[in-house]
PDB file of C-alpha atoms in Angstrom:
ATOM      1  CA  PHE A  21      13.051 -27.327  24.227  1.00 48.00           C
ATOM      2  CA  ALA A  22      11.307 -27.412  20.840  1.00 52.00           C
ATOM      3  CA  SER A  23       8.979 -24.504  21.641  1.00 56.00           C
ATOM      4  CA  VAL A  24      11.927 -22.324  22.724  1.00 57.00           C
ATOM      5  CA  THR A  25      13.747 -23.139  19.473  1.00 63.00           C
ATOM      6  CA  ASN A  26      10.637 -22.353  17.429  1.00 55.00           C
ATOM      7  CA  GLU A  27      10.214 -19.009  19.205  1.00 62.00           C
ATOM      8  CA  ARG A  28      13.854 -18.134  18.497  1.00 68.00           C
ATOM      9  CA  GLU A  29      13.479 -19.041  14.835  1.00 61.00           C
ATOM     10  CA  VAL A  30      10.291 -16.994  14.451  1.00 56.00           C
ATOM     11  CA  SER A  31      11.954 -14.047  16.187  1.00 62.00           C
ATOM     12  CA  ALA A  32      15.055 -14.310  13.972  1.00 63.00           C
ATOM     13  CA  ALA A  33      12.913 -14.527  10.823  1.00 58.00           C
ATOM     14  CA  ALA A  34      10.853 -11.520  11.890  1.00 58.00           C
ATOM     15  CA  SER A  35      13.910  -9.364  12.569  1.00 63.00           C
ATOM     16  CA  ALA A  36      15.496 -10.359   9.236  1.00 61.00           C
ATOM     17  CA  GLY A  37      12.233  -9.487   7.519  1.00 66.00           C
ATOM     18  CA  THR A  38      12.191  -6.062   9.173  1.00 73.00           C
ATOM     19  CA  GLU A  39      15.496  -5.144   7.538  1.00 77.00           C
ATOM     20  CA  LEU A  40      14.145  -6.211   4.160  1.00 77.00           C
ATOM     21  CA  VAL A  41      10.976  -4.164   4.690  1.00 75.00           C
ATOM     22  CA  LEU A  42      12.992  -1.050   5.560  1.00 80.00           C
ATOM     23  CA  ILE A  43      15.272  -1.464   2.540  1.00 84.00           C
ATOM     24  CA  SER A  44      12.238  -1.937   0.283  1.00 80.00           C
ATOM     25  CA  ILE A  45      10.527   1.153   1.676  1.00 80.00           C
ATOM     26  CA  GLY A  46      13.696   3.160   1.028  1.00 84.00           C
ATOM     27  CA  LEU A  47      13.835   1.909  -2.564  1.00 86.00           C
ATOM     28  CA  VAL A  48      10.176   2.769  -3.129  1.00 82.00           C
ATOM     29  CA  PHE A  49      10.801   6.257  -1.696  1.00 81.00           C
ATOM     30  CA  ALA A  50      13.654   6.687  -4.186  1.00 83.00           C
ATOM     31  CA  PHE A  51      11.485   5.373  -7.038  1.00 82.00           C
ATOM     32  CA  LEU A  52       8.659   7.786  -6.231  1.00 78.00           C
ATOM     33  CA  ALA A  53      11.043  10.716  -5.900  1.00 77.00           C
ATOM     34  CA  PHE A  54      12.486   9.858  -9.306  1.00 79.00           C
ATOM     35  CA  SER A  55       9.063   9.256 -10.872  1.00 77.00           C
ATOM     36  CA  PHE A  56       7.690  12.604  -9.752  1.00 74.00           C
ATOM     37  CA  SER A  57      10.812  14.641 -10.475  1.00 73.00           C
ATOM     38  CA  LYS A  58      10.922  16.873 -13.527  1.00 71.00           C
ATOM     39  CA  PRO A  59      13.705  18.964 -15.027  1.00 67.00           C
ATOM     40  CA  ASP A  60      11.784  22.106 -14.084  1.00 67.00           C
ATOM     41  CA  LEU A  61      12.188  22.322 -10.300  1.00 59.00           C
ATOM     42  CA  ILE A  62       9.140  24.561  -9.955  1.00 59.00           C
ATOM     43  CA  ARG A  63       6.884  21.934 -11.548  1.00 63.00           C
ATOM     44  CA  SER A  64       8.701  19.009  -9.927  1.00 64.00           C
ATOM     45  CA  GLN A  65       6.498  17.005  -7.593  1.00 73.00           C
ATOM     46  CA  ILE A  66       9.071  15.112  -5.532  1.00 74.00           C
ATOM     47  CA  LEU A  67       7.464  16.205  -2.274  1.00 76.00           C
ATOM     48  CA  LEU A  68       4.057  15.119  -3.576  1.00 76.00           C
ATOM     49  CA  GLY A  69       5.413  11.651  -4.321  1.00 77.00           C
ATOM     50  CA  LEU A  70       7.026  11.335  -0.908  1.00 79.00           C
ATOM     51  CA  LEU A  71       3.867  12.508   0.850  1.00 83.00           C
ATOM     52  CA  GLY A  72       1.911   9.910  -1.107  1.00 82.00           C
ATOM     53  CA  MET A  73       4.312   7.282   0.182  1.00 83.00           C
ATOM     54  CA  ILE A  74       3.743   8.457   3.751  1.00 87.00           C
ATOM     55  CA  VAL A  75      -0.023   8.188   3.248  1.00 88.00           C
ATOM     56  CA  ILE A  76       0.401   4.605   2.009  1.00 87.00           C
ATOM     57  CA  LEU A  77       2.581   3.697   5.007  1.00 88.00           C
ATOM     58  CA  LEU A  78       0.028   5.239   7.376  1.00 92.00           C
ATOM     59  CA  ALA A  79      -2.700   3.175   5.703  1.00 91.00           C
ATOM     60  CA  ILE A  80      -0.624   0.027   6.212  1.00 89.00           C
ATOM     61  CA  ALA A  81      -0.031   0.839   9.893  1.00 91.00           C
ATOM     62  CA  THR A  82      -3.710   1.684  10.398  1.00 93.00           C
ATOM     63  CA  GLY A  83      -4.890  -1.493   8.695  1.00 91.00           C
ATOM     64  CA  ILE A  84      -2.558  -3.739  10.679  1.00 89.00           C
ATOM     65  CA  GLY A  85      -3.526  -1.936  13.886  1.00 91.00           C
ATOM     66  CA  LEU A  86      -7.217  -2.360  13.088  1.00 92.00           C
ATOM     67  CA  GLY A  87      -6.622  -6.047  12.424  1.00 89.00           C
ATOM     68  CA  LEU A  88      -4.879  -6.452  15.775  1.00 89.00           C
ATOM     69  CA  TRP A  89      -7.713  -4.555  17.468  1.00 92.00           C
ATOM     70  CA  CYS A  90     -10.166  -7.015  15.883  1.00 89.00           C
ATOM     71  CA  ASP A  91      -8.110  -9.925  17.318  1.00 88.00           C
ATOM     72  CA  VAL A  92      -6.708 -11.058  13.965  1.00 86.00           C
ATOM     73  CA  LYS A  93      -3.460 -12.912  14.660  1.00 85.00           C
ATOM     74  CA  PHE A  94      -0.228 -11.291  13.487  1.00 82.00           C
ATOM     75  CA  THR A  95       1.875 -14.059  11.964  1.00 80.00           C
ATOM     76  CA  PRO A  96       5.356 -13.823  10.411  1.00 78.00           C
ATOM     77  CA  ILE A  97       3.778 -14.097   6.943  1.00 80.00           C
ATOM     78  CA  THR A  98       1.805 -10.921   7.668  1.00 81.00           C
ATOM     79  CA  GLN A  99       4.942  -8.913   6.854  1.00 80.00           C
ATOM     80  CA  VAL A 100       4.315  -9.744   3.200  1.00 83.00           C
ATOM     81  CA  ILE A 101       1.248  -7.492   3.360  1.00 87.00           C
ATOM     82  CA  VAL A 102       3.545  -4.470   3.580  1.00 84.00           C
ATOM     83  CA  PHE A 103       5.080  -5.295   0.183  1.00 84.00           C
ATOM     84  CA  LEU A 104       1.729  -6.103  -1.360  1.00 88.00           C
ATOM     85  CA  VAL A 105      -0.049  -2.948  -0.255  1.00 89.00           C
ATOM     86  CA  LEU A 106       3.006  -0.797  -0.891  1.00 86.00           C
ATOM     87  CA  GLY A 107       2.993  -1.939  -4.503  1.00 86.00           C
ATOM     88  CA  MET A 108      -0.753  -1.500  -4.888  1.00 90.00           C
ATOM     89  CA  GLY A 109      -0.747   1.914  -3.244  1.00 88.00           C
ATOM     90  CA  VAL A 110       2.146   3.240  -5.302  1.00 85.00           C
ATOM     91  CA  ALA A 111       0.574   1.947  -8.524  1.00 87.00           C
ATOM     92  CA  ASN A 112      -2.761   3.594  -7.684  1.00 88.00           C
ATOM     93  CA  TYR A 113      -1.024   6.804  -6.703  1.00 84.00           C
ATOM     94  CA  ILE A 114       1.009   7.005  -9.916  1.00 84.00           C
ATOM     95  CA  ILE A 115      -2.046   6.242 -12.075  1.00 87.00           C
ATOM     96  CA  LEU A 116      -4.108   8.951 -10.372  1.00 85.00           C
ATOM     97  CA  ALA A 117      -1.255  11.480 -10.537  1.00 82.00           C
ATOM     98  CA  GLU A 118      -0.634  10.791 -14.224  1.00 84.00           C
ATOM     99  CA  SER A 119      -4.340  11.078 -14.959  1.00 87.00           C
ATOM    100  CA  TYR A 120      -4.347  14.441 -13.168  1.00 83.00           C
ATOM    101  CA  GLU A 121      -1.334  15.607 -15.192  1.00 82.00           C
ATOM    102  CA  GLU A 122      -3.035  14.640 -18.457  1.00 84.00           C
ATOM    103  CA  ALA A 123      -6.094  16.767 -17.643  1.00 82.00           C
ATOM    104  CA  ASP A 124      -6.454  20.148 -19.332  1.00 83.00           C
ATOM    105  CA  PRO A 125      -4.352  22.671 -17.373  1.00 83.00           C
ATOM    106  CA  GLU A 126      -6.915  25.369 -18.159  1.00 87.00           C
ATOM    107  CA  LEU A 127      -9.457  23.658 -15.894  1.00 87.00           C
ATOM    108  CA  SER A 128      -9.803  24.463 -12.218  1.00 88.00           C
ATOM    109  CA  VAL A 129      -8.218  22.138  -9.668  1.00 84.00           C
ATOM    110  CA  THR A 130     -11.629  20.710  -8.775  1.00 89.00           C
ATOM    111  CA  GLU A 131     -12.446  19.983 -12.404  1.00 90.00           C
ATOM    112  CA  ARG A 132      -9.001  18.426 -12.989  1.00 87.00           C
ATOM    113  CA  ASN A 133      -9.520  16.185  -9.941  1.00 86.00           C
ATOM    114  CA  ALA A 134     -12.958  15.153 -11.219  1.00 89.00           C
ATOM    115  CA  ASN A 135     -11.486  14.451 -14.655  1.00 88.00           C
ATOM    116  CA  ALA A 136      -8.646  12.375 -13.191  1.00 86.00           C
ATOM    117  CA  LEU A 137     -11.009  10.354 -11.013  1.00 87.00           C
ATOM    118  CA  SER A 138     -13.412   9.754 -13.884  1.00 87.00           C
ATOM    119  CA  HIS A 139     -10.593   8.321 -16.008  1.00 85.00           C
ATOM    120  CA  ALA A 140      -8.547   6.414 -13.431  1.00 88.00           C
ATOM    121  CA  GLY A 141     -11.083   5.884 -10.659  1.00 86.00           C
ATOM    122  CA  ALA A 142     -12.725   2.863 -12.258  1.00 88.00           C
ATOM    123  CA  PHE A 143      -9.366   1.130 -12.613  1.00 89.00           C
ATOM    124  CA  VAL A 144      -8.405   1.841  -9.012  1.00 90.00           C
ATOM    125  CA  PHE A 145     -11.828   0.715  -7.757  1.00 92.00           C
ATOM    126  CA  LEU A 146     -11.841  -2.538  -9.729  1.00 92.00           C
ATOM    127  CA  THR A 147      -8.280  -3.570  -8.903  1.00 92.00           C
ATOM    128  CA  ASN A 148      -8.636  -2.798  -5.201  1.00 93.00           C
ATOM    129  CA  GLY A 149     -12.153  -4.232  -4.989  1.00 94.00           C
ATOM    130  CA  THR A 150     -11.231  -7.547  -6.586  1.00 95.00           C
ATOM    131  CA  THR A 151      -8.089  -7.797  -4.432  1.00 93.00           C
ATOM    132  CA  ILE A 152     -10.100  -7.229  -1.256  1.00 94.00           C
ATOM    133  CA  ILE A 153     -12.688  -9.820  -2.327  1.00 95.00           C
ATOM    134  CA  ALA A 154      -9.922 -12.333  -3.105  1.00 94.00           C
ATOM    135  CA  PHE A 155      -8.407 -11.900   0.359  1.00 94.00           C
ATOM    136  CA  VAL A 156     -11.813 -12.191   2.053  1.00 94.00           C
ATOM    137  CA  VAL A 157     -12.423 -15.433   0.169  1.00 94.00           C
ATOM    138  CA  GLY A 158      -8.924 -16.628   1.105  1.00 90.00           C
ATOM    139  CA  SER A 159      -9.623 -15.911   4.757  1.00 90.00           C
ATOM    140  CA  ASN A 160     -12.153 -18.763   4.736  1.00 90.00           C
ATOM    141  CA  SER A 161      -9.255 -21.237   4.753  1.00 87.00           C
ATOM    142  CA  ASN A 162      -8.981 -23.977   7.353  1.00 88.00           C
ATOM    143  CA  PHE A 163      -5.335 -23.045   7.963  1.00 87.00           C
ATOM    144  CA  PRO A 164      -5.096 -20.460  10.761  1.00 85.00           C
ATOM    145  CA  ALA A 165      -2.088 -18.648   9.237  1.00 84.00           C
ATOM    146  CA  VAL A 166      -3.787 -18.337   5.836  1.00 87.00           C
ATOM    147  CA  GLU A 167      -7.010 -17.206   7.477  1.00 89.00           C
ATOM    148  CA  ALA A 168      -5.179 -14.518   9.485  1.00 89.00           C
ATOM    149  CA  PHE A 169      -3.220 -13.405   6.423  1.00 90.00           C
ATOM    150  CA  GLY A 170      -6.383 -13.111   4.327  1.00 91.00           C
ATOM    151  CA  LEU A 171      -8.192 -11.076   6.978  1.00 92.00           C
ATOM    152  CA  ASP A 172      -5.204  -8.791   7.612  1.00 92.00           C
ATOM    153  CA  ALA A 173      -4.600  -8.282   3.905  1.00 92.00           C
ATOM    154  CA  ALA A 174      -8.275  -7.506   3.229  1.00 94.00           C
ATOM    155  CA  ILE A 175      -8.369  -4.960   6.063  1.00 93.00           C
ATOM    156  CA  VAL A 176      -5.116  -3.263   5.009  1.00 92.00           C
ATOM    157  CA  CYS A 177      -6.139  -3.181   1.332  1.00 93.00           C
ATOM    158  CA  PHE A 178      -9.494  -1.652   2.270  1.00 94.00           C
ATOM    159  CA  ILE A 179      -7.876   1.039   4.460  1.00 93.00           C
ATOM    160  CA  ASN A 180      -5.393   1.763   1.662  1.00 91.00           C
ATOM    161  CA  PHE A 181      -8.244   2.115  -0.830  1.00 90.00           C
ATOM    162  CA  VAL A 182     -10.252   4.414   1.411  1.00 86.00           C
TER     163      VAL A 182
END
């Protein structure tokens, strides 16, 4: 009887969490659309922001799928990874986009990309690298749920960074 009740509770918590994840993704979509919009519709980059969001979501799906393929357990707490990586990915994306915008418009696209990466790339590398290392260290826990969370989070953060 207790195992059936536990399974019901885990299932109910997972479905409630799914609604929260979808609402959060919608809010982040709206935030990115607003962040990349400009009064001049020709220079507005709303589509660029939304495509960046899609890339982040694909990285999350790929990372979780890779974790499942590597037999890392998917626990209810793993849903938190979506929020974590969504925030990291959007922050990295905005920093890189702003760095690109600050580059000299007279330069070629390749040179502007190189300039943006030289200014913001170190920040993105250090923040993502230290986060991945922290999750790998956390995966050495004796608690199975914490171990699985650390491994999943490290994999998803790495895929998001790449």
